[in-house]
Coordinates of C-alpha atoms and ligand atoms in Angstrom, one line a residue:
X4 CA 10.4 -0.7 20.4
X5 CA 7.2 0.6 21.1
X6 CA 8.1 3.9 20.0
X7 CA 9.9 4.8 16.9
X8 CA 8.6 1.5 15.2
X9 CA 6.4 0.9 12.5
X10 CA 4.2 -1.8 11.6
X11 CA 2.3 -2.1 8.2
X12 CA 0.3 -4.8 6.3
X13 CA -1.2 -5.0 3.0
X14 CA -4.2 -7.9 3.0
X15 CA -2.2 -11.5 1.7
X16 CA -4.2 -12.0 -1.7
X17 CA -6.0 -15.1 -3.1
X18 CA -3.1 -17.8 -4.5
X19 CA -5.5 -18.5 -7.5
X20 CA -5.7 -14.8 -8.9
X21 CA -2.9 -14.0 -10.9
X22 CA -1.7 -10.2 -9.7
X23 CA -3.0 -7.2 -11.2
X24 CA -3.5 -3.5 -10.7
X25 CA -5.2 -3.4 -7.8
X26 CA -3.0 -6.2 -5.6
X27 CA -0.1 -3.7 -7.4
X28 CA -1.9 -0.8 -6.1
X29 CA -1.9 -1.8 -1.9
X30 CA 1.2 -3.5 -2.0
X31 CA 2.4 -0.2 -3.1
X32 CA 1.3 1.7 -1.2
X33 CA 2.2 -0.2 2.0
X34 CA 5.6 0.2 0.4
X35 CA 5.5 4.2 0.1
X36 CA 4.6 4.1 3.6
X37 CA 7.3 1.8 4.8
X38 CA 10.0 3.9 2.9
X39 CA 8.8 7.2 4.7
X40 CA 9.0 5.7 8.1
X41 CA 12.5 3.3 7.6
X42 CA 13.6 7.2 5.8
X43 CA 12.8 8.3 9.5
X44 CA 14.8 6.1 11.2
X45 CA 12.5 3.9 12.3
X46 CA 12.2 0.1 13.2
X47 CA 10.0 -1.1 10.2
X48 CA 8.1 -4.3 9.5
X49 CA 6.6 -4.3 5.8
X50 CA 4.8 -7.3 5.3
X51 CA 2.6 -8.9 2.3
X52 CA 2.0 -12.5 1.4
X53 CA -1.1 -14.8 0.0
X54 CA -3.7 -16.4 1.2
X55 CA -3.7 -20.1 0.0
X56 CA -6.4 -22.4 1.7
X57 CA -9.4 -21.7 -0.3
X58 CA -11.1 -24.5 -1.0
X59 CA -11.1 -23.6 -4.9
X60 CA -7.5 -23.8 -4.8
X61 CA -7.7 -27.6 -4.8
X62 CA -9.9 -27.1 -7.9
X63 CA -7.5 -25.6 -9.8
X64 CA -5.0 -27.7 -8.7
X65 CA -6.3 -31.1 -9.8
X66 CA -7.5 -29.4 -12.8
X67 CA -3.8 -28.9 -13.8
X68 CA -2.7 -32.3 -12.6
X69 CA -0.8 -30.7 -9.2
X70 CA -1.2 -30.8 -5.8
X71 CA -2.8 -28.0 -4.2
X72 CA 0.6 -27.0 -2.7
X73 CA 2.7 -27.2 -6.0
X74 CA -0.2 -24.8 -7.6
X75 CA 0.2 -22.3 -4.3
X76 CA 4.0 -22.6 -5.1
X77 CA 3.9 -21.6 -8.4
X78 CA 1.8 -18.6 -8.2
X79 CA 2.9 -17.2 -4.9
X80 CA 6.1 -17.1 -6.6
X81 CA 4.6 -15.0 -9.4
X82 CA 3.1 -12.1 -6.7
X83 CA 6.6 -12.4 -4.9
X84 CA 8.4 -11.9 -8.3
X85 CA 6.0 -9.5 -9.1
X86 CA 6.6 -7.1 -6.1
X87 CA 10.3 -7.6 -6.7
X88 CA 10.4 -6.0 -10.4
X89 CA 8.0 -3.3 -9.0
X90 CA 10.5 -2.2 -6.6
X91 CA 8.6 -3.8 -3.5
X92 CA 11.0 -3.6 -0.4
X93 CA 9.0 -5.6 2.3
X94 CA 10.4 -7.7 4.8
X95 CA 8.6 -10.5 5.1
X96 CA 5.9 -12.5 2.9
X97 CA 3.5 -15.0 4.4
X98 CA 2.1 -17.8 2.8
X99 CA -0.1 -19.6 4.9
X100 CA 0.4 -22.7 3.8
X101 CA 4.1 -22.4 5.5
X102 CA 4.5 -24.3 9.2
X103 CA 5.3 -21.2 10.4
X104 CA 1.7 -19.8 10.1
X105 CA -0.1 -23.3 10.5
X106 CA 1.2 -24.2 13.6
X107 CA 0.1 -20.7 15.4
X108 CA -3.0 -20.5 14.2
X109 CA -3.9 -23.8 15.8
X110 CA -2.8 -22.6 18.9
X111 CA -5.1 -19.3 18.5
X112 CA -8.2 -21.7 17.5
X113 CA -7.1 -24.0 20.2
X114 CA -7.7 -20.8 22.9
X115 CA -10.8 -19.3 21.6
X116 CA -11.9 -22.8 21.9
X117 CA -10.8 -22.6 25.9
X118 CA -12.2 -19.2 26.6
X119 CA -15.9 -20.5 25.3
X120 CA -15.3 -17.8 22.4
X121 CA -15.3 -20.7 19.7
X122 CA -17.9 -23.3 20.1
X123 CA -19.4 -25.9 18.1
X124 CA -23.0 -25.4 16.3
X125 CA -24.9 -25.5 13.0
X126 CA -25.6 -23.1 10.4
X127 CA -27.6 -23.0 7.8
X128 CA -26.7 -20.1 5.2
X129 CA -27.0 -18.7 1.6
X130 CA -22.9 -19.7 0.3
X131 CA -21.0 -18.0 -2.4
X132 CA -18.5 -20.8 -3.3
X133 CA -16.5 -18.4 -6.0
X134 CA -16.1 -15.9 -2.6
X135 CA -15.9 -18.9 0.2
X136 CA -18.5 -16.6 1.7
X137 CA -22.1 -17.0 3.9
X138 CA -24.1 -14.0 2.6
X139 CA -26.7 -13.2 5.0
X140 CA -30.5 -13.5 4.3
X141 CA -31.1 -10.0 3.9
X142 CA -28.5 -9.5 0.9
X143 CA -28.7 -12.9 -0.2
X144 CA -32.1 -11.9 -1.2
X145 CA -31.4 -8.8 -2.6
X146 CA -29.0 -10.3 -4.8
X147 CA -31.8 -12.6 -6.2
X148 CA -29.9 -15.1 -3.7
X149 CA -27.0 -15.2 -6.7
X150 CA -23.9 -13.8 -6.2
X151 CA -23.3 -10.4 -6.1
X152 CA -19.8 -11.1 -7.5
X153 CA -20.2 -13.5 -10.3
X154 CA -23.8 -13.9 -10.8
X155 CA -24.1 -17.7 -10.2
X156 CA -26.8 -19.1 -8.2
X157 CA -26.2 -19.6 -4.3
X158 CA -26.0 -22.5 -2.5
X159 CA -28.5 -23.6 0.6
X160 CA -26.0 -25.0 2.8
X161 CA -26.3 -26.4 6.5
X162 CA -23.7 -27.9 8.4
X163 CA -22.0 -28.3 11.9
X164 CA -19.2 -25.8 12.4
X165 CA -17.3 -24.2 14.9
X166 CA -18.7 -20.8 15.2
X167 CA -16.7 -17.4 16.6
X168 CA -19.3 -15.5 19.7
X169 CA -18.7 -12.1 17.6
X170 CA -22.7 -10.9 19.2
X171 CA -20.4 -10.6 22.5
X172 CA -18.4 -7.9 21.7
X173 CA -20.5 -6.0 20.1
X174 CA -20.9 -3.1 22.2
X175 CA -16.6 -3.4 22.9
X176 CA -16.5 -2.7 19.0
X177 CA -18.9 0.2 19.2
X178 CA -17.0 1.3 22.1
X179 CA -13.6 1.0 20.4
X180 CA -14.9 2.8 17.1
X181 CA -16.1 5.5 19.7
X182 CA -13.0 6.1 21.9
X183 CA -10.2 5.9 19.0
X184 CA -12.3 7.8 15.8
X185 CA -9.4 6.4 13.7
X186 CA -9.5 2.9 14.0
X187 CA -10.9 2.8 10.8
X188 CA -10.1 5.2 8.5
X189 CA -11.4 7.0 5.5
X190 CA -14.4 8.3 8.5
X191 CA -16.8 7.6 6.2
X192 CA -16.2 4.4 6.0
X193 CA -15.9 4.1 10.1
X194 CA -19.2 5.7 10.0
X195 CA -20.4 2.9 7.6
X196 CA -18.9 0.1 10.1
X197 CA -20.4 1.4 13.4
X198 CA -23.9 1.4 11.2
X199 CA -23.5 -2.4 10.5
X200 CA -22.5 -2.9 14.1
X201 CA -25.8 -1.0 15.1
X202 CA -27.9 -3.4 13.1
X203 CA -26.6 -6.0 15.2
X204 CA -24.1 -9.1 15.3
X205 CA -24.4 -12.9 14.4
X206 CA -21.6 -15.4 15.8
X207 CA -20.0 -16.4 13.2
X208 CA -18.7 -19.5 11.6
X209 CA -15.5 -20.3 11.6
X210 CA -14.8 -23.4 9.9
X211 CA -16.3 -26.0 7.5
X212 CA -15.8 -29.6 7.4
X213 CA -13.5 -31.2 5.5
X214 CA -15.1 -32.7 2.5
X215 CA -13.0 -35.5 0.2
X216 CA -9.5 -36.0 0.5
X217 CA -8.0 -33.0 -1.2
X218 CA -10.0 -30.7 0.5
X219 CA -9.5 -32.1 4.0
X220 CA -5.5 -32.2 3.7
X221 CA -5.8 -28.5 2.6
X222 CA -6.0 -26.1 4.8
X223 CA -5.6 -26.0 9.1
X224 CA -7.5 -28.7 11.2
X225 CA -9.6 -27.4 13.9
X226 CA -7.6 -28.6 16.7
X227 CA -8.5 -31.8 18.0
X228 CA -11.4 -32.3 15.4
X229 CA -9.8 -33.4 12.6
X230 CA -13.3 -33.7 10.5
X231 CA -13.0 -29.7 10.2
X232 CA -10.5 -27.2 8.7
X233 CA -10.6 -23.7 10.0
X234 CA -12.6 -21.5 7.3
X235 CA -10.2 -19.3 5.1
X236 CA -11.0 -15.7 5.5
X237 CA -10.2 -16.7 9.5
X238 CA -7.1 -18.4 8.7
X239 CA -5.6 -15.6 6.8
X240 CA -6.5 -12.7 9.3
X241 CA -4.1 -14.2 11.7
X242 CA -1.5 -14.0 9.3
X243 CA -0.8 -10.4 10.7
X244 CA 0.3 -11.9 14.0
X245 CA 1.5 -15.2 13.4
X246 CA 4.3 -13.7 11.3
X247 CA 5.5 -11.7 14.3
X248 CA 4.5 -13.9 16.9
X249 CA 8.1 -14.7 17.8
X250 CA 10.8 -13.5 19.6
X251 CA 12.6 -11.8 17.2
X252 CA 9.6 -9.8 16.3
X253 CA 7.4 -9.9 18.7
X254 CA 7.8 -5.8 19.5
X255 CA 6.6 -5.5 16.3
X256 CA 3.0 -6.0 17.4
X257 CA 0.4 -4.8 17.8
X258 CA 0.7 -3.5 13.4
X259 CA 0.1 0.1 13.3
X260 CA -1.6 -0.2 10.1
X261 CA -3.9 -2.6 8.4
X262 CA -3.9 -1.2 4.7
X263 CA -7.0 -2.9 2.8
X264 CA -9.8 -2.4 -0.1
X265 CA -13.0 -1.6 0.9
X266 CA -14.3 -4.6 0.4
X267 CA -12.6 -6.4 3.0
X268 CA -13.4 -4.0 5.4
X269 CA -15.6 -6.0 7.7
X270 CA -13.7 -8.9 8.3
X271 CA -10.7 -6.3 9.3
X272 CA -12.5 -3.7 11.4
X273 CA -15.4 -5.9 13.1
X274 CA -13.9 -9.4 12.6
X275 CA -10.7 -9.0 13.3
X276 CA -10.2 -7.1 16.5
X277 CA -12.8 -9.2 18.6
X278 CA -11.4 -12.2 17.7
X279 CA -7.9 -10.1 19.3
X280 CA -10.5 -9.2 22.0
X281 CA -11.3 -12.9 22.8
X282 CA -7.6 -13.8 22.9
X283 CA -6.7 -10.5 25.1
X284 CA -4.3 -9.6 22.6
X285 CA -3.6 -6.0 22.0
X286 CA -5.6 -4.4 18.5
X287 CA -3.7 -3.0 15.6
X288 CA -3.6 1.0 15.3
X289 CA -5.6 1.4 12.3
X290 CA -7.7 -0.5 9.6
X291 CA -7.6 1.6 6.4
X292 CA -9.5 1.0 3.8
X293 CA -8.7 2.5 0.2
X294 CA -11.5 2.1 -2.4
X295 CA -10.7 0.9 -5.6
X296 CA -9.3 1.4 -9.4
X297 CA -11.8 1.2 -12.0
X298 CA -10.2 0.8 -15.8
X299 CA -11.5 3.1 -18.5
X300 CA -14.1 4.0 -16.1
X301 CA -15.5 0.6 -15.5
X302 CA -15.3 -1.7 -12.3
X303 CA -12.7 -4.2 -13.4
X304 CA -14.1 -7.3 -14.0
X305 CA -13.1 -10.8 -15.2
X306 CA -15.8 -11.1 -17.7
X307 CA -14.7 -7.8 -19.0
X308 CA -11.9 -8.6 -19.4
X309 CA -10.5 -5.2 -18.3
X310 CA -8.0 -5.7 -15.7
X311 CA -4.8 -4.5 -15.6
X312 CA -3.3 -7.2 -15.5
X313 CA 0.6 -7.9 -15.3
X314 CA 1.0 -7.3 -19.6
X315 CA -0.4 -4.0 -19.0
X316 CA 1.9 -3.2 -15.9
X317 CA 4.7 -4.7 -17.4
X318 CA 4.2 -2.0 -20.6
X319 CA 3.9 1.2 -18.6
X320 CA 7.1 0.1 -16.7
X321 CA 8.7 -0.3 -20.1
X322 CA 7.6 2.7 -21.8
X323 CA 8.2 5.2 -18.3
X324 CA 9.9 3.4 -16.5
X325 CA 9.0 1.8 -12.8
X326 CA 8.8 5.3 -10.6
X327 CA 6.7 7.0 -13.2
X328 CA 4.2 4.0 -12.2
X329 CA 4.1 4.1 -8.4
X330 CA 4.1 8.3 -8.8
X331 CA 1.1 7.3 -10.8
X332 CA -0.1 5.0 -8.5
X333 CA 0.5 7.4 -5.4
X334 CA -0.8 10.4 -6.3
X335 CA -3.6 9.4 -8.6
X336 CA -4.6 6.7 -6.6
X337 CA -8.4 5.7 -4.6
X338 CA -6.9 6.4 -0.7
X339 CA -10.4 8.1 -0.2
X340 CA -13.4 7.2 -0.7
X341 CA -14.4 7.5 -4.4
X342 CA -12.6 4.8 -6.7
X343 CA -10.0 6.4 -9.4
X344 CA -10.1 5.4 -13.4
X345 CA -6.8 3.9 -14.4
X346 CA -7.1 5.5 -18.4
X347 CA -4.0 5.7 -20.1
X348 CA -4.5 9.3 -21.2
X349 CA -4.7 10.3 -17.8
X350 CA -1.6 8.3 -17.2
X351 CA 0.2 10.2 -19.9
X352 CA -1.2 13.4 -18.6
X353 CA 0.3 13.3 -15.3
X354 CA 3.9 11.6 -16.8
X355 CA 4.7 14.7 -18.7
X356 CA 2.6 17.7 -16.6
X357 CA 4.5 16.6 -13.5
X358 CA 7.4 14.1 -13.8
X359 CA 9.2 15.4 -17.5
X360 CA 7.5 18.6 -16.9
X361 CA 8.1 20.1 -13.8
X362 CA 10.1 17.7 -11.5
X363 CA 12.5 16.5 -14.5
X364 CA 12.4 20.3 -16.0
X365 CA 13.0 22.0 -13.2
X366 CA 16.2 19.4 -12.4
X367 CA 17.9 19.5 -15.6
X368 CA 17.4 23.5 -15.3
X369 CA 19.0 23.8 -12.5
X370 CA 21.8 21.3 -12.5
X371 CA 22.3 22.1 -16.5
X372 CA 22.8 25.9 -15.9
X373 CA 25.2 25.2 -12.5
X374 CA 26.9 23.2 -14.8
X375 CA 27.3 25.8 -17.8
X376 CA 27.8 29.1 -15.2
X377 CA 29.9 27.7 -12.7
X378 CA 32.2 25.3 -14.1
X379 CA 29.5 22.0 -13.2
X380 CA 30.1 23.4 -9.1
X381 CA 27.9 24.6 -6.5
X382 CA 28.1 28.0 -6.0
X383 CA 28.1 30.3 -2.8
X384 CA 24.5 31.6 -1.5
X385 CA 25.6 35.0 -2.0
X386 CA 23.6 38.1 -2.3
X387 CA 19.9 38.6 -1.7
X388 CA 18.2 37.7 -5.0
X389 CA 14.3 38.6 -5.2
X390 CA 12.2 36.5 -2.1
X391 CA 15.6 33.5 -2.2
X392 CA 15.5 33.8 1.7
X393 CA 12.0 32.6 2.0
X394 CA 12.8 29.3 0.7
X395 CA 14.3 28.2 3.8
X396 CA 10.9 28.8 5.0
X397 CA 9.1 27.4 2.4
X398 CA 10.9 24.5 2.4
X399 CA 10.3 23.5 6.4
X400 CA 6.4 24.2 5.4
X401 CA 6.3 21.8 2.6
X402 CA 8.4 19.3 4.9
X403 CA 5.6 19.9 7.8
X404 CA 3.1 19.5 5.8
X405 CA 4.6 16.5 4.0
X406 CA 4.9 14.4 7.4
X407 CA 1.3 15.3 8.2
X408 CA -0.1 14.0 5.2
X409 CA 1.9 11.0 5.4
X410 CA 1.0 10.5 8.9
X411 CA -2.6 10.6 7.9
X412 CA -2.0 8.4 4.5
X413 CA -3.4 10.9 2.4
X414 CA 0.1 10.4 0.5
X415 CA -1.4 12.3 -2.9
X416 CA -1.3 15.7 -0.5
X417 CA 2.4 14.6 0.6
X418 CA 3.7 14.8 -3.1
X419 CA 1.5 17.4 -3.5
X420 CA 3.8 19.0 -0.7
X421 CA 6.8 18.1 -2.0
X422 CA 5.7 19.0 -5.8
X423 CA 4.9 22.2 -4.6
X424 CA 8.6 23.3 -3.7
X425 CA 9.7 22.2 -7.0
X426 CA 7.0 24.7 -8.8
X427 CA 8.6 27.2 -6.2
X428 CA 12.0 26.6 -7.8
X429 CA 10.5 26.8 -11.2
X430 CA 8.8 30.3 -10.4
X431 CA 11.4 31.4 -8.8
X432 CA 13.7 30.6 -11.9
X433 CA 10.9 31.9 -14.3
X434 CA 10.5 35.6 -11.9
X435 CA 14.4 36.2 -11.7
X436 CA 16.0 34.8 -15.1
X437 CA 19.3 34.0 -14.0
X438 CA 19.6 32.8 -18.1
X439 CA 19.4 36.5 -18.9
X440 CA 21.6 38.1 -15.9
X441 CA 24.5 35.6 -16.1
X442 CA 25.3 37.6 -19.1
X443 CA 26.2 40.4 -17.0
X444 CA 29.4 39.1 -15.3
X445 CA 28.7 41.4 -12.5
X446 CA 25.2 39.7 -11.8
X447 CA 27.1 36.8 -11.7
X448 CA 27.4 35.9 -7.7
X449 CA 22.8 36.9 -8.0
X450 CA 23.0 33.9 -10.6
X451 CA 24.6 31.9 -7.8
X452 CA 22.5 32.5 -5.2
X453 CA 19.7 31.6 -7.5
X454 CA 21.4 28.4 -8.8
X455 CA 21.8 27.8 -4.7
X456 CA 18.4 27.8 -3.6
X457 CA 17.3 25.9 -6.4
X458 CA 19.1 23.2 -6.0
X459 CA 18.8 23.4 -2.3
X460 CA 15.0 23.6 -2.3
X461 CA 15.2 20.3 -5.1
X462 CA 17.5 18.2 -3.1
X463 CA 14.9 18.7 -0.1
X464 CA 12.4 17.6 -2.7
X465 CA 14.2 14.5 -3.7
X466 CA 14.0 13.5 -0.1
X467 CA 10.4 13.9 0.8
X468 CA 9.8 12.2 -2.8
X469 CA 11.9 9.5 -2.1
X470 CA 9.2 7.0 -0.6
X471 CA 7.2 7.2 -4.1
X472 CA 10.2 7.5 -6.7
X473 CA 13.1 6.0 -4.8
X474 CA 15.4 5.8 -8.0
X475 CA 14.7 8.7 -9.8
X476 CA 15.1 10.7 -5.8
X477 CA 18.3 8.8 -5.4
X478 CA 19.5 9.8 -8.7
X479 CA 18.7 13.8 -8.3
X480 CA 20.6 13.3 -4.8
X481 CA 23.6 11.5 -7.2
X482 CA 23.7 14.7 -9.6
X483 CA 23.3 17.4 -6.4
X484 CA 26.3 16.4 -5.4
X485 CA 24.4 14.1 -2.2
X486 CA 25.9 10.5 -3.6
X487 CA 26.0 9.2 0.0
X488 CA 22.7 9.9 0.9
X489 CA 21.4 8.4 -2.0
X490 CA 23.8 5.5 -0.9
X491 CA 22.2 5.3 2.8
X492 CA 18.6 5.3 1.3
X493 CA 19.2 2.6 -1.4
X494 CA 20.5 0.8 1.8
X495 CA 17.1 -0.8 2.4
X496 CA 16.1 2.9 3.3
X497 CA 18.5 3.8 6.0
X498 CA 18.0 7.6 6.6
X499 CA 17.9 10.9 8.5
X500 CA 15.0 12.7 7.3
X501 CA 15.5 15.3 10.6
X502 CA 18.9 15.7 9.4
X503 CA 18.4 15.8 5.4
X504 CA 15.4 18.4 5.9
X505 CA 17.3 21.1 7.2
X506 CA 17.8 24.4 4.7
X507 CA 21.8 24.8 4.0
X508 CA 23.1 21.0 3.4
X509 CA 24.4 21.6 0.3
X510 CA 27.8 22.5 0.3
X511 CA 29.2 25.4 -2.0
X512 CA 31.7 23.7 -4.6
X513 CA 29.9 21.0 -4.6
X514 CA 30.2 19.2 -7.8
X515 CA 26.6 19.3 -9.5
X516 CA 26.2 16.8 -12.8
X517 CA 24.4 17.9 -15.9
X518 CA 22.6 14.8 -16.9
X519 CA 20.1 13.3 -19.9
X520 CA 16.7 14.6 -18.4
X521 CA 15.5 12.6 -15.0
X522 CA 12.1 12.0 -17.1
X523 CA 12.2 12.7 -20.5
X524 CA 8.9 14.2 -22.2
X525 CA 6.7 11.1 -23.4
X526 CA 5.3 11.5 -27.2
X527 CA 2.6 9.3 -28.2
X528 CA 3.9 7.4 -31.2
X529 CA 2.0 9.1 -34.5
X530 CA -0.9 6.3 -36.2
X531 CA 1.0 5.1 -38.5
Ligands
ME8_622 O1 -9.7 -10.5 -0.4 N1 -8.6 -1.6 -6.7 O2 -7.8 -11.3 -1.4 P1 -7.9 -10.7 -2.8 C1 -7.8 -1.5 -5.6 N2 -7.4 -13.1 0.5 N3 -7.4 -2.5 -4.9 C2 -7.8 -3.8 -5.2 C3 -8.6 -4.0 -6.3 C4 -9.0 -2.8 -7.1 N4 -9.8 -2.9 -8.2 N5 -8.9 -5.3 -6.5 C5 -8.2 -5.9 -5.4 C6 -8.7 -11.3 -0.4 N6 -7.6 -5.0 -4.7 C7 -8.3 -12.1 0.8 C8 -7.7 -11.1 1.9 S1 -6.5 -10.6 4.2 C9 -6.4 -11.3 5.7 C10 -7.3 -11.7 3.1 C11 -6.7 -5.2 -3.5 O3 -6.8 -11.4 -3.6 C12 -7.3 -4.6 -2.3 O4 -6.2 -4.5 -1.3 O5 -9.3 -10.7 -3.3 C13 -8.3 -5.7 -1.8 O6 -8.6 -5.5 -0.5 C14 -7.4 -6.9 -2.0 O7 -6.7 -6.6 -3.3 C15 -8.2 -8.2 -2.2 O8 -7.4 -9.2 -2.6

């Protein structure tokens, strides 16, 4: 399998948040990148979940009157149903409470411990409790020794713990960064991680002892010392193999991408792959790291209280429906490395400049005047009309160019790419007016050729947009007259992108539907 498949994660999220727009936001796009590679006919593994031991989880538990487990239950539940409405098609969702993940991760703990790479010590640290978290002197100090998160004092603590030898691999993880530049990816942040490296490396701790009764029956016993539970943030990294650490799925390793927020990135590109090193296990492609969504240019912050939270979703999925979020979401998104302003003016800006605008526009054009001029069926190419055969062309360009961008993740440029063809189509239609010469009956079969390639270029357009807007794609395919395609890809995104990219698919005859517009213009309601 090692060719042709593809393995992607999105981090598994704290149990005690409730989702909002920035879970929303990975999980997404993890899911736009699945799409494009199942569309290629590849093996895919998708794969999201939460992350449950924290120790504040059995705070909110008892606070509530429930176990730590039937509080995990209930709001995993709510991230799973929450991926579901939002069109999430992954194939797996961890929880690390299950057996399933428990059971391995012993066994991983159990080898570091063999191999000398996990040994027992005593540290004595500056703890976050809200972030489960040892800051180190240096920032500890710069933080006023509060946290840097939520502003409450930290907390001297010293205790025995089982501690991870990360100081020994770090010239492997300078090496690594060295010998494959995209590891990590945006490069800036690479250039950030080999900077921290540079400064040095402390072994880590890697569990903390179970404290009250609660607390030590949450979460994974080191094994064979049942006085400690292995620390969370450890726990939950392994998640990415324990779920395909089995025959089934085994191929599936080593993940081709890791998909995370910047501020996760150390535990993912430093943590991570020497604690792989230590077990000899084979490191993931890539550790991405996307930065993040402010709201109404502000960092989004509990005390704020400006989250997006799952009302606010829930409303822009009513008012433009669920693609017009993740096109949003896609294109408008923080895959760089400067964080992007969820406003809803800019969210009403792009809805109607580029979905009713020109994708929906340009649609309804072409199928609504196929319809009128030619009885509602495809006609023939026929004659040369203006620069039509250059949109053969065209279109294999904006399909190159497409698959680079998505093989880079820089999905805005692979709408761009697509969107692009579709402004084709609309310049083409503005430069050669078949409106005004299909009132010559003469210019008729010109009309035709012009109807063609429009709808040609559009249906290649639906397919490279597919990943983003998988209804709206599969429903432009419907009224091109390409109802089985559409079929295949709504078939958990069977496809033949090599196939369905070629110039000249579309049939002539072809029944085309005129339809109610694919995204009608959005008209903010007048102040009453
Ligand atoms: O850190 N913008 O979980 P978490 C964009 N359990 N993305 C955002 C975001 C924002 N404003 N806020 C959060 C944890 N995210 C650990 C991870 S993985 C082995 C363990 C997204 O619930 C982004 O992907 O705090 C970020 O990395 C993640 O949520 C953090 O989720």
């Amino acid at each position: 399998m090692a060719q042709g498949k593809f393995y992607i994660t999105t981090p598994i999220y704290y149990v005690n948040d409730r989702p909002h727009i920035g879970h929303v936001y990975t999980t997404t796009v993890a899911d736009v990148l699945a799409r494009y590679h199942r569309m290629r006919g590849e093996a895919v593994f998708s794969l999201t979940g939460t992350d449950e031991h924290a120790a504040k989880v059995v705070d909110a538990a008892a606070e509530r009157g429930l176990t730590p487990l039937q509080w995990a239950d209930r709001n995993a539940a709510a991230f799973q149903e929450t991926f579901k409405k939002l069109g999430v098609d992954n194939d797996d969702f961890i929880r690390t409470s299950q057996d399933r993940h428990k059971t391995r991760v012993q066994a991983y703990v159990r080898k570091l411990i063999d191999t000398g790479d996990v040994y027992l010590g005593e540290y004595a640290g500056w703890y976050d409790a809200g972030q489960e978290e040892y800051l180190a002197e240096s920032k500890a100090k710069e933080y006023d020794y509060k946290s840097p998160f939520n502003g409450k004092p930290l907390v001297r603590k010293t205790e025995k713990n089982y501690f991870f030898k990360l100081s020994r691999y770090s010239d492997a993880l300078l090496k690594l960064l060295e010998e494959r530049p995209t590891f990590v990816q945006p490069d800036a942040r690479r250039n950030e991680v080999i900077g921290r490296i540079r400064e040095g490396l402390n072994d880590v701790p890697i569990s903390r002892q179970a404290s009250g009764d609660a607390a030590a029956a949450w979460g994974i016993k080191v094994p064979g010392d049942e006085g400690h539970v292995i620390y969370v943030w450890i726990d939950a990294l392994f998640n990415y193999l324990s779920t395909v650490d089995d025959d089934a799925r085994r191929a599936f390793w080593p993940a081709n991408v890791h998909l995370v927020a910047k501020d996760i990135l150390w535990f993912h590109a430093v943590i991570w792959p020497a604690m792989l090193m230590a077990l000899k296990i084979e490191l993931p492609g890539q550790v991405y790291a996307h930065s993040f969504w402010i709201s109404d240019g502000q960092k989004m912050s509990k005390s704020l209280g400006n989250f997006i939270d799952l009302e606010r979703i829930d409303k822009y999925v009513e008012t433009f429906g669920l693609d017009a979020l993740r096109y949003f979401l896609a294109n408008n998104g923080p895959m760089g490395t400067t964080d992007s302003d969820f406003a809803e003016s800019k969210f009403i800006e792009v809805y109607n400049t580029e979905l009713a605008n020109t994708l929906g526009n340009c649609s309804n054009r072409v199928t609504n005047m196929t319809s009128r001029y030619f009885e509602g069926k495809l006609p023939a190419k026929g004659p040369h009309v203006a620069a039509s055969e250059k949109f053969a062309t065209a279109a294999s360009d904006a399909t190159a160019k497409y698959v680079r961008a998505m093989e880079r993740l820089h999905i805005s440029d692979a709408i761009g790419a697509a969107m692009d063809l579709v402004r084709a189509v609309d310049s083409y239609i503005e430069q050669t007016q078949p409106y005004k010469l299909q009132k010559d009956p003469a210019k008729l079969p010109e009309v035709g050729t012009i109807l063609y390639h429009g709808a040609e270029a559009l249906r290649i357009a639906a397919v490279l947009l597919w990943p983003v807007i998988p209804a709206k794609a599969e429903e432009l395919l419907r009224r091109l007259g390409r109802g089985d395609d559409a079929a295949k890809l709504a078939d958990h995104g069977k496809g033949d992108f090599a196939a369905w990219t070629q110039w000249g698919l579309l049939q002539p005859g072809t029944p085309i539907t005129q339809a109610q517009p694919l995204f009608p213009r959005y008209q903010p309601p007048k102040p009453a």
